[in-house]
Amino acid sequence: MSSDGVALRMRGLSKSYTIRSGTEHHITAAEQLLSRVRHPLRRDERTTFWALRDIDLEVAQGTVLGIVGRNGAGKSTLLKVLSRITAPTSGEVELYGRIGSLLEVGTGFHPELTGRENIFLNGAILGMGRSEIQREFDAIVEFAGVQTFLDTPVKRYSSGMYVRLAFAVAAHLRTEILLVDEVLAVGDADFQNRCLGKMRDVAEGGRTVLFVSHSMDTVLRLCDRAVLLDAGRIGLEGTPTEVIERYASQARKSSDLGQRTLKGTEELYISGADATKPAFTCAEEKAFTFTVSRLVPDAVPTYHVSAHVVDAQRRVVAQLDSRTSAIWGSSAQDSTTFSMTMRTPWLKPGTYDLDLFVCSAGVVDSVSGVCEFEVLPEMPYAFNAGTEAVGASHTLADYDVAITAAPSP
């Protein structure tokens, strides 16, 4: 550790790769020679791709730092540079302590060696002495749950067994900095919970954790600070809530519904939809707007609107209907904007979508998955959110909802 309590420091850290295009692929040396004779002046087209660009970041000792971002944002590249798997193109990294990493399933394991042998091999790679590994050996085996297969070559392990053993080695051996990419998704739910608890114990013991994940719930539960990577640059550094709200805002689906096939009688159509925020807390009032526009002059005289809140498994967990608020739309208006507010019950943490419907005698128009939003964890829950799916045992009367309508400007 540095004298000022910093576990690692990055200054101007950048990593680039050269991408070649227009290259002919040859099977034999004769084909390659013949191509060069025929096209002596041909040159491969090369472009430079910056996976990381000008990263300046300090991480204090004992911090659990979440790293989030879209696929290709540079998260895994950053961990590979820090773990010295790949060298940076420019910039510098200062590391104050030994690094343990879990970047891919089976990283640092030899498939022909047994689980027992790989524990000692992986520990040696991390810079541990044999006596130090032996002190932690029983705890590693117990945590991984591979006692029965300890003397079996790891090439015969399932991916779940692989990652359990790899994480157990990385977490129990005394490295000062632990890098974890999103490999824990391979394990089952019980093991993932144990891993999260172990990483929290690691941090409370003064060690530093850098954790890459696409699970916003996990980042909020585990991390003290978070960083958003966007196209290889730091888009935001701050609290997990701040970073996740920014990330959710960037990842939101487009609400432009103009270029789509209508589903219904096609007299009216849903022309736009949006959530007032990209992310809400569990108990926070959740508000949405969507616009219904007239498609033909002699559209239905009156209509009502409905919205289904669906979870990641496409289960309807709540329904909002304008009829319960005595709100009816009129096709006398070119377009009408409906504001929907949902107050209770609390929604479990996770990602949700809206399915929207415009109805008269039948369905006039409908659209699915139009308005994605995130629900962030907040404790304590109003009920046992771990076992009860919101909406599973609630009727519409249990929901405090409201819908209003106004002519669109």
Short mmCIF file of C-alpha atoms in Angstrom, two decimals:
data_model
loop_
_atom_site.label_atom_id
_atom_site.label_comp_id
_atom_site.label_asym_id
_atom_site.label_seq_id
_atom_site.Cartn_x
_atom_site.Cartn_y
_atom_site.Cartn_z
CA MET A 1 0.00 0.00 0.00
CA SER A 2 1.17 3.53 -0.72
CA SER A 3 1.79 5.99 2.06
CA ASP A 4 -1.38 7.90 1.16
CA GLY A 5 -3.66 4.85 1.34
CA VAL A 6 -3.94 4.27 -2.42
CA ALA A 7 -4.11 0.65 -3.60
CA LEU A 8 -3.67 1.40 -7.30
CA ARG A 9 -3.29 4.49 -9.43
CA MET A 10 -3.68 4.97 -13.21
CA ARG A 11 -2.39 7.97 -15.13
CA GLY A 12 -3.20 8.47 -18.83
CA LEU A 13 -3.72 4.73 -19.25
CA SER A 14 -4.45 3.80 -22.86
CA LYS A 15 -4.58 0.58 -24.85
CA SER A 16 -4.93 0.37 -28.62
CA TYR A 17 -5.20 -2.49 -31.08
CA THR A 18 -4.48 -2.51 -34.79
CA ILE A 19 -7.32 -3.85 -36.91
CA ARG A 20 -6.38 -5.14 -40.34
CA SER A 21 -8.90 -5.31 -43.16
CA GLY A 22 -8.80 -6.12 -46.86
CA THR A 23 -6.39 -8.99 -46.22
CA GLU A 24 -6.56 -12.01 -48.51
CA HIS A 25 -6.44 -15.33 -46.72
CA HIS A 26 -4.14 -17.92 -48.25
CA ILE A 27 -4.03 -21.61 -47.46
CA THR A 28 -0.58 -22.35 -48.88
CA ALA A 29 2.68 -20.46 -49.19
CA ALA A 30 2.42 -20.77 -52.99
CA GLU A 31 -0.89 -18.91 -53.00
CA GLN A 32 0.59 -16.15 -50.84
CA LEU A 33 3.63 -15.82 -53.15
CA LEU A 34 1.43 -15.75 -56.26
CA SER A 35 -0.74 -13.01 -54.73
CA ARG A 36 2.32 -10.87 -53.99
CA VAL A 37 3.56 -11.29 -57.59
CA ARG A 38 0.17 -10.33 -59.00
CA HIS A 39 -0.41 -7.40 -56.64
CA PRO A 40 3.01 -6.08 -55.55
CA LEU A 41 1.66 -2.71 -54.42
CA ARG A 42 -1.32 -3.96 -52.43
CA ARG A 43 -1.21 -3.02 -48.76
CA ASP A 44 -3.45 -4.12 -45.95
CA GLU A 45 -5.79 -1.49 -44.61
CA ARG A 46 -5.08 -0.83 -40.95
CA THR A 47 -7.09 1.11 -38.43
CA THR A 48 -6.40 1.79 -34.79
CA PHE A 49 -9.00 0.86 -32.21
CA TRP A 50 -8.61 2.40 -28.75
CA ALA A 51 -10.00 -0.03 -26.17
CA LEU A 52 -8.90 2.36 -23.38
CA ARG A 53 -8.15 6.05 -23.70
CA ASP A 54 -6.63 8.39 -21.10
CA ILE A 55 -7.84 6.61 -17.96
CA ASP A 56 -7.00 8.58 -14.81
CA LEU A 57 -8.18 6.82 -11.67
CA GLU A 58 -7.15 6.25 -8.07
CA VAL A 59 -8.60 3.45 -5.95
CA ALA A 60 -8.16 3.62 -2.19
CA GLN A 61 -7.26 0.60 -0.10
CA GLY A 62 -10.29 -1.39 1.03
CA THR A 63 -12.56 0.01 -1.69
CA VAL A 64 -14.94 -2.20 -3.65
CA LEU A 65 -15.07 -0.50 -7.04
CA GLY A 66 -17.77 -1.50 -9.51
CA ILE A 67 -16.95 -1.10 -13.20
CA VAL A 68 -19.97 -0.94 -15.49
CA GLY A 69 -20.55 -0.17 -19.13
CA ARG A 70 -21.84 -1.59 -22.36
CA ASN A 71 -20.22 -4.53 -24.12
CA GLY A 72 -17.02 -3.31 -25.75
CA ALA A 73 -16.63 -0.35 -23.39
CA GLY A 74 -13.19 -1.56 -22.24
CA LYS A 75 -14.01 -3.17 -18.88
CA SER A 76 -12.27 -6.50 -19.44
CA THR A 77 -9.35 -4.81 -21.19
CA LEU A 78 -8.82 -2.61 -18.14
CA LEU A 79 -8.63 -5.63 -15.82
CA LYS A 80 -6.25 -7.42 -18.20
CA VAL A 81 -3.92 -4.41 -18.21
CA LEU A 82 -4.05 -4.20 -14.39
CA SER A 83 -3.34 -7.92 -14.05
CA ARG A 84 -0.44 -7.57 -16.52
CA ILE A 85 -1.90 -10.02 -19.02
CA THR A 86 -1.50 -7.32 -21.67
CA ALA A 87 0.69 -4.23 -21.70
CA PRO A 88 -0.72 -0.71 -22.04
CA THR A 89 0.01 1.30 -25.16
CA SER A 90 0.70 4.42 -23.12
CA GLY A 91 0.27 5.72 -19.60
CA GLU A 92 1.28 4.09 -16.36
CA VAL A 93 -0.17 1.99 -13.57
CA GLU A 94 1.06 2.00 -9.98
CA LEU A 95 0.12 -1.10 -7.99
CA TYR A 96 0.68 -1.25 -4.26
CA GLY A 97 0.40 -4.94 -3.45
CA ARG A 98 -0.05 -8.32 -5.05
CA ILE A 99 -2.95 -8.85 -7.47
CA GLY A 100 -5.26 -11.85 -7.65
CA SER A 101 -7.55 -12.03 -10.65
CA LEU A 102 -10.52 -14.03 -11.82
CA LEU A 103 -11.08 -12.89 -15.38
CA GLU A 104 -12.20 -15.99 -17.24
CA VAL A 105 -13.33 -19.46 -16.26
CA GLY A 106 -10.21 -21.51 -15.54
CA THR A 107 -7.72 -18.64 -15.72
CA GLY A 108 -4.38 -19.90 -14.42
CA PHE A 109 -5.50 -23.54 -14.26
CA HIS A 110 -3.85 -26.41 -16.13
CA PRO A 111 -6.50 -28.80 -17.45
CA GLU A 112 -4.38 -31.92 -16.98
CA LEU A 113 -3.67 -31.20 -13.31
CA THR A 114 -6.02 -32.12 -10.49
CA GLY A 115 -7.93 -29.62 -8.41
CA ARG A 116 -5.44 -30.09 -5.56
CA GLU A 117 -2.45 -29.47 -7.84
CA ASN A 118 -4.08 -26.44 -9.43
CA ILE A 119 -4.65 -24.83 -6.04
CA PHE A 120 -0.90 -24.89 -5.42
CA LEU A 121 -0.11 -23.90 -9.02
CA ASN A 122 -2.50 -20.96 -8.97
CA GLY A 123 -1.26 -19.87 -5.56
CA ALA A 124 2.33 -19.91 -6.81
CA ILE A 125 1.31 -17.80 -9.83
CA LEU A 126 -0.20 -15.29 -7.39
CA GLY A 127 3.11 -15.15 -5.52
CA MET A 128 2.17 -17.27 -2.49
CA GLY A 129 4.55 -19.56 -0.66
CA ARG A 130 3.72 -23.25 -0.15
CA SER A 131 3.18 -22.84 3.60
CA GLU A 132 0.80 -19.93 3.00
CA ILE A 133 -1.22 -21.99 0.53
CA GLN A 134 -1.37 -24.92 2.93
CA ARG A 135 -2.78 -22.70 5.69
CA GLU A 136 -5.70 -21.74 3.46
CA PHE A 137 -6.07 -25.08 1.66
CA ASP A 138 -8.94 -26.53 3.72
CA ALA A 139 -10.90 -23.25 3.58
CA ILE A 140 -10.47 -23.11 -0.21
CA VAL A 141 -11.73 -26.67 -0.71
CA GLU A 142 -14.68 -26.19 1.64
CA PHE A 143 -15.72 -22.92 -0.01
CA ALA A 144 -15.47 -24.40 -3.52
CA GLY A 145 -17.37 -27.55 -2.55
CA VAL A 146 -15.21 -29.85 -4.70
CA GLN A 147 -14.01 -32.24 -1.99
CA THR A 148 -15.20 -35.32 -3.90
CA PHE A 149 -13.35 -34.31 -7.08
CA LEU A 150 -10.26 -32.78 -5.54
CA ASP A 151 -7.93 -35.37 -7.11
CA THR A 152 -9.69 -35.36 -10.49
CA PRO A 153 -8.12 -33.46 -13.43
CA VAL A 154 -9.93 -30.14 -13.79
CA LYS A 155 -10.54 -30.77 -17.51
CA ARG A 156 -13.36 -33.03 -16.32
CA TYR A 157 -14.91 -30.28 -14.17
CA SER A 158 -18.06 -28.51 -15.23
CA SER A 159 -17.82 -24.77 -15.86
CA GLY A 160 -19.52 -24.19 -12.50
CA MET A 161 -16.97 -26.33 -10.62
CA TYR A 162 -14.17 -24.57 -12.49
CA VAL A 163 -15.30 -21.10 -11.47
CA ARG A 164 -16.05 -22.15 -7.86
CA LEU A 165 -12.54 -23.43 -7.39
CA ALA A 166 -10.94 -20.50 -9.23
CA PHE A 167 -12.84 -17.95 -7.13
CA ALA A 168 -12.06 -19.80 -3.90
CA VAL A 169 -8.33 -19.70 -4.67
CA ALA A 170 -8.37 -16.02 -5.68
CA ALA A 171 -10.44 -14.95 -2.66
CA HIS A 172 -8.68 -16.93 0.08
CA LEU A 173 -5.05 -16.37 -0.85
CA ARG A 174 -3.77 -13.13 0.60
CA THR A 175 -3.43 -10.81 -2.35
CA GLU A 176 -3.94 -7.13 -1.56
CA ILE A 177 -5.98 -6.45 -4.73
CA LEU A 178 -8.65 -8.72 -6.21
CA LEU A 179 -9.88 -8.29 -9.80
CA VAL A 180 -13.14 -10.05 -10.67
CA ASP A 181 -14.71 -10.03 -14.12
CA GLU A 182 -18.30 -11.19 -14.59
CA VAL A 183 -17.55 -14.90 -14.34
CA LEU A 184 -19.67 -15.46 -11.23
CA ALA A 185 -22.76 -15.77 -13.44
CA VAL A 186 -21.56 -19.31 -14.17
CA GLY A 187 -22.24 -20.42 -10.59
CA ASP A 188 -25.64 -21.15 -9.10
CA ALA A 189 -27.58 -18.63 -7.00
CA ASP A 190 -26.33 -19.99 -3.68
CA PHE A 191 -22.69 -19.82 -4.77
CA GLN A 192 -23.12 -16.31 -6.18
CA ASN A 193 -24.47 -15.13 -2.83
CA ARG A 194 -21.53 -16.73 -1.03
CA CYS A 195 -19.12 -15.07 -3.47
CA LEU A 196 -20.64 -11.66 -2.83
CA GLY A 197 -20.42 -12.19 0.90
CA LYS A 198 -16.80 -13.29 0.58
CA MET A 199 -15.89 -10.24 -1.49
CA ARG A 200 -17.47 -8.02 1.15
CA ASP A 201 -15.41 -9.81 3.82
CA VAL A 202 -12.31 -9.33 1.66
CA ALA A 203 -12.94 -5.58 1.44
CA GLU A 204 -13.69 -5.25 5.16
CA GLY A 205 -10.36 -6.93 5.80
CA GLY A 206 -8.61 -4.02 4.08
CA ARG A 207 -8.18 -5.57 0.65
CA THR A 208 -9.27 -3.85 -2.56
CA VAL A 209 -11.75 -5.32 -5.06
CA LEU A 210 -12.39 -4.24 -8.65
CA PHE A 211 -15.60 -5.84 -9.83
CA VAL A 212 -16.91 -5.86 -13.41
CA SER A 213 -20.59 -6.72 -13.73
CA HIS A 214 -23.70 -6.15 -15.81
CA SER A 215 -25.86 -6.85 -12.76
CA MET A 216 -26.78 -3.44 -11.38
CA ASP A 217 -28.37 -5.05 -8.33
CA THR A 218 -25.05 -6.73 -7.47
CA VAL A 219 -23.07 -3.52 -7.98
CA LEU A 220 -25.39 -1.65 -5.62
CA ARG A 221 -25.24 -4.36 -2.97
CA LEU A 222 -21.50 -4.82 -3.07
CA CYS A 223 -19.69 -1.68 -4.17
CA ASP A 224 -18.70 1.52 -2.35
CA ARG A 225 -17.78 3.39 -5.55
CA ALA A 226 -18.42 2.82 -9.23
CA VAL A 227 -17.02 3.85 -12.59
CA LEU A 228 -18.86 4.00 -15.91
CA LEU A 229 -16.72 3.19 -18.94
CA ASP A 230 -17.94 4.49 -22.26
CA ALA A 231 -15.96 3.78 -25.46
CA GLY A 232 -12.77 3.26 -23.47
CA ARG A 233 -13.06 6.46 -21.42
CA ILE A 234 -14.36 7.16 -17.94
CA GLY A 235 -17.85 8.57 -18.41
CA LEU A 236 -18.54 9.04 -14.71
CA GLU A 237 -16.99 8.18 -11.36
CA GLY A 238 -19.16 8.39 -8.26
CA THR A 239 -21.52 6.49 -6.00
CA PRO A 240 -23.04 3.28 -7.39
CA THR A 241 -26.48 4.92 -7.58
CA GLU A 242 -25.20 7.90 -9.58
CA VAL A 243 -23.25 5.72 -12.00
CA ILE A 244 -26.05 3.22 -12.51
CA GLU A 245 -28.59 5.96 -13.22
CA ARG A 246 -26.27 7.39 -15.87
CA TYR A 247 -25.67 3.93 -17.34
CA ALA A 248 -29.39 3.14 -17.39
CA SER A 249 -30.05 6.47 -19.10
CA GLN A 250 -27.57 5.63 -21.86
CA ALA A 251 -28.92 2.12 -22.29
CA ARG A 252 -32.60 3.03 -22.47
CA LYS A 253 -34.52 1.89 -25.49
CA SER A 254 -35.55 4.43 -28.07
CA SER A 255 -39.08 5.72 -27.71
CA ASP A 256 -39.40 6.61 -31.41
CA LEU A 257 -42.32 4.49 -32.53
CA GLY A 258 -42.91 6.12 -35.89
CA GLN A 259 -41.36 3.38 -38.05
CA ARG A 260 -43.15 0.22 -36.97
CA THR A 261 -45.93 -2.08 -38.05
CA LEU A 262 -49.18 -1.23 -36.28
CA LYS A 263 -51.02 -3.96 -34.38
CA GLY A 264 -54.76 -3.40 -34.33
CA THR A 265 -57.46 -1.64 -36.30
CA GLU A 266 -55.01 1.18 -37.21
CA GLU A 267 -57.34 4.11 -36.47
CA LEU A 268 -55.08 5.38 -33.68
CA TYR A 269 -51.47 4.56 -32.94
CA ILE A 270 -48.99 4.88 -30.07
CA SER A 271 -46.46 7.43 -31.31
CA GLY A 272 -44.14 7.82 -28.32
CA ALA A 273 -43.43 6.54 -24.82
CA ASP A 274 -40.94 7.33 -22.07
CA ALA A 275 -40.23 6.93 -18.38
CA THR A 276 -39.66 10.11 -16.38
CA LYS A 277 -36.40 8.56 -15.07
CA PRO A 278 -34.20 5.72 -16.29
CA ALA A 279 -34.08 4.21 -12.79
CA PHE A 280 -36.32 4.30 -9.72
CA THR A 281 -35.89 3.07 -6.17
CA CYS A 282 -38.25 0.34 -4.97
CA ALA A 283 -40.60 2.64 -3.07
CA GLU A 284 -40.30 5.65 -5.34
CA GLU A 285 -43.29 6.83 -7.36
CA LYS A 286 -42.83 5.56 -10.92
CA ALA A 287 -44.17 7.78 -13.67
CA PHE A 288 -44.45 7.24 -17.42
CA THR A 289 -45.91 9.09 -20.38
CA PHE A 290 -47.05 7.90 -23.76
CA THR A 291 -48.73 9.60 -26.67
CA VAL A 292 -51.61 8.35 -28.78
CA SER A 293 -52.02 9.99 -32.19
CA ARG A 294 -54.91 9.99 -34.67
CA LEU A 295 -54.19 8.12 -37.90
CA VAL A 296 -57.45 8.65 -39.80
CA PRO A 297 -60.03 11.47 -39.54
CA ASP A 298 -62.93 9.18 -38.63
CA ALA A 299 -61.16 7.41 -35.80
CA VAL A 300 -63.09 5.82 -32.92
CA PRO A 301 -64.89 8.50 -30.87
CA THR A 302 -63.56 7.41 -27.47
CA TYR A 303 -60.95 4.96 -26.29
CA HIS A 304 -59.09 3.90 -23.18
CA VAL A 305 -55.43 3.03 -22.64
CA SER A 306 -53.76 0.31 -20.64
CA ALA A 307 -50.19 -0.49 -19.64
CA HIS A 308 -48.69 -3.77 -18.45
CA VAL A 309 -45.50 -3.64 -16.38
CA VAL A 310 -43.52 -6.77 -17.28
CA ASP A 311 -40.36 -8.16 -15.71
CA ALA A 312 -37.29 -9.63 -17.39
CA GLN A 313 -39.11 -12.98 -17.83
CA ARG A 314 -42.01 -11.19 -19.56
CA ARG A 315 -44.37 -11.80 -16.64
CA VAL A 316 -47.00 -9.12 -16.03
CA VAL A 317 -46.41 -7.80 -12.52
CA ALA A 318 -48.72 -4.77 -12.60
CA GLN A 319 -51.41 -3.24 -14.79
CA LEU A 320 -52.47 0.38 -15.18
CA ASP A 321 -55.78 1.15 -16.91
CA SER A 322 -57.27 4.56 -17.64
CA ARG A 323 -60.81 3.29 -16.97
CA THR A 324 -60.01 2.91 -13.25
CA SER A 325 -59.32 6.67 -13.20
CA ALA A 326 -62.36 7.46 -15.42
CA ILE A 327 -60.01 8.78 -18.13
CA TRP A 328 -61.08 8.36 -21.75
CA GLY A 329 -59.27 9.55 -24.83
CA SER A 330 -61.02 11.35 -27.66
CA SER A 331 -60.05 11.13 -31.32
CA ALA A 332 -61.16 14.74 -31.71
CA GLN A 333 -57.57 15.56 -30.71
CA ASP A 334 -54.76 14.98 -33.19
CA SER A 335 -52.75 13.46 -30.33
CA THR A 336 -53.15 12.97 -26.59
CA THR A 337 -50.44 12.41 -23.99
CA PHE A 338 -51.26 10.12 -21.09
CA SER A 339 -49.34 10.36 -17.81
CA MET A 340 -49.29 7.20 -15.71
CA THR A 341 -48.16 7.07 -12.10
CA MET A 342 -47.59 3.92 -10.06
CA ARG A 343 -47.13 4.31 -6.31
CA THR A 344 -47.65 0.89 -4.72
CA PRO A 345 -46.74 -1.85 -4.24
CA TRP A 346 -42.97 -1.77 -4.33
CA LEU A 347 -41.34 -3.46 -7.30
CA LYS A 348 -38.45 -5.84 -6.75
CA PRO A 349 -35.03 -4.66 -7.98
CA GLY A 350 -34.52 -5.47 -11.63
CA THR A 351 -35.27 -4.41 -15.19
CA TYR A 352 -38.84 -3.83 -16.36
CA ASP A 353 -40.65 -2.90 -19.57
CA LEU A 354 -44.04 -1.52 -20.50
CA ASP A 355 -46.49 -3.14 -22.89
CA LEU A 356 -48.97 -0.50 -24.07
CA PHE A 357 -52.49 -0.89 -25.45
CA VAL A 358 -55.08 1.43 -26.99
CA CYS A 359 -58.56 -0.09 -26.92
CA SER A 360 -62.09 0.76 -27.98
CA ALA A 361 -64.42 -2.07 -28.97
CA GLY A 362 -61.23 -4.03 -29.51
CA VAL A 363 -57.49 -3.43 -29.65
CA VAL A 364 -56.81 -0.33 -31.75
CA ASP A 365 -53.01 -0.47 -31.33
CA SER A 366 -50.49 -2.19 -29.08
CA VAL A 367 -46.73 -2.27 -28.65
CA SER A 368 -44.51 -4.47 -26.46
CA GLY A 369 -41.30 -3.65 -24.60
CA VAL A 370 -41.48 0.03 -25.42
CA CYS A 371 -40.19 1.68 -22.26
CA GLU A 372 -37.41 -0.01 -20.31
CA PHE A 373 -36.63 1.14 -16.77
CA GLU A 374 -34.60 -0.09 -13.81
CA VAL A 375 -35.69 -0.55 -10.20
CA LEU A 376 -32.83 -0.12 -7.75
CA PRO A 377 -32.57 -1.94 -4.41
CA GLU A 378 -33.81 -0.21 -1.28
CA MET A 379 -34.08 -1.72 2.18
CA PRO A 380 -36.07 -2.69 4.11
CA TYR A 381 -38.63 -4.13 1.73
CA ALA A 382 -42.32 -3.57 2.36
CA PHE A 383 -42.78 -7.34 2.10
CA ASN A 384 -40.57 -10.37 1.51
CA ALA A 385 -39.39 -9.45 -1.95
CA GLY A 386 -37.02 -12.40 -2.03
CA THR A 387 -39.82 -14.97 -2.28
CA GLU A 388 -42.91 -13.14 -3.56
CA ALA A 389 -43.19 -11.93 -7.13
CA VAL A 390 -44.85 -8.53 -7.12
CA GLY A 391 -48.29 -8.82 -8.64
CA ALA A 392 -48.52 -12.58 -8.12
CA SER A 393 -51.01 -12.27 -5.26
CA HIS A 394 -52.24 -8.70 -5.74
CA THR A 395 -55.41 -7.57 -7.43
CA LEU A 396 -55.81 -4.32 -9.33
CA ALA A 397 -57.50 -2.84 -6.25
CA ASP A 398 -54.24 -3.29 -4.31
CA TYR A 399 -52.41 -0.87 -6.61
CA ASP A 400 -52.30 2.85 -6.07
CA VAL A 401 -52.21 4.01 -9.68
CA ALA A 402 -53.36 7.07 -11.57
CA ILE A 403 -53.65 8.06 -15.22
CA THR A 404 -54.26 11.56 -16.56
CA ALA A 405 -54.62 12.80 -20.12
CA ALA A 406 -53.93 16.09 -21.87
CA PRO A 407 -53.79 17.21 -25.52
CA SER A 408 -50.27 16.95 -26.88
CA PRO A 409 -48.64 20.27 -27.80
#
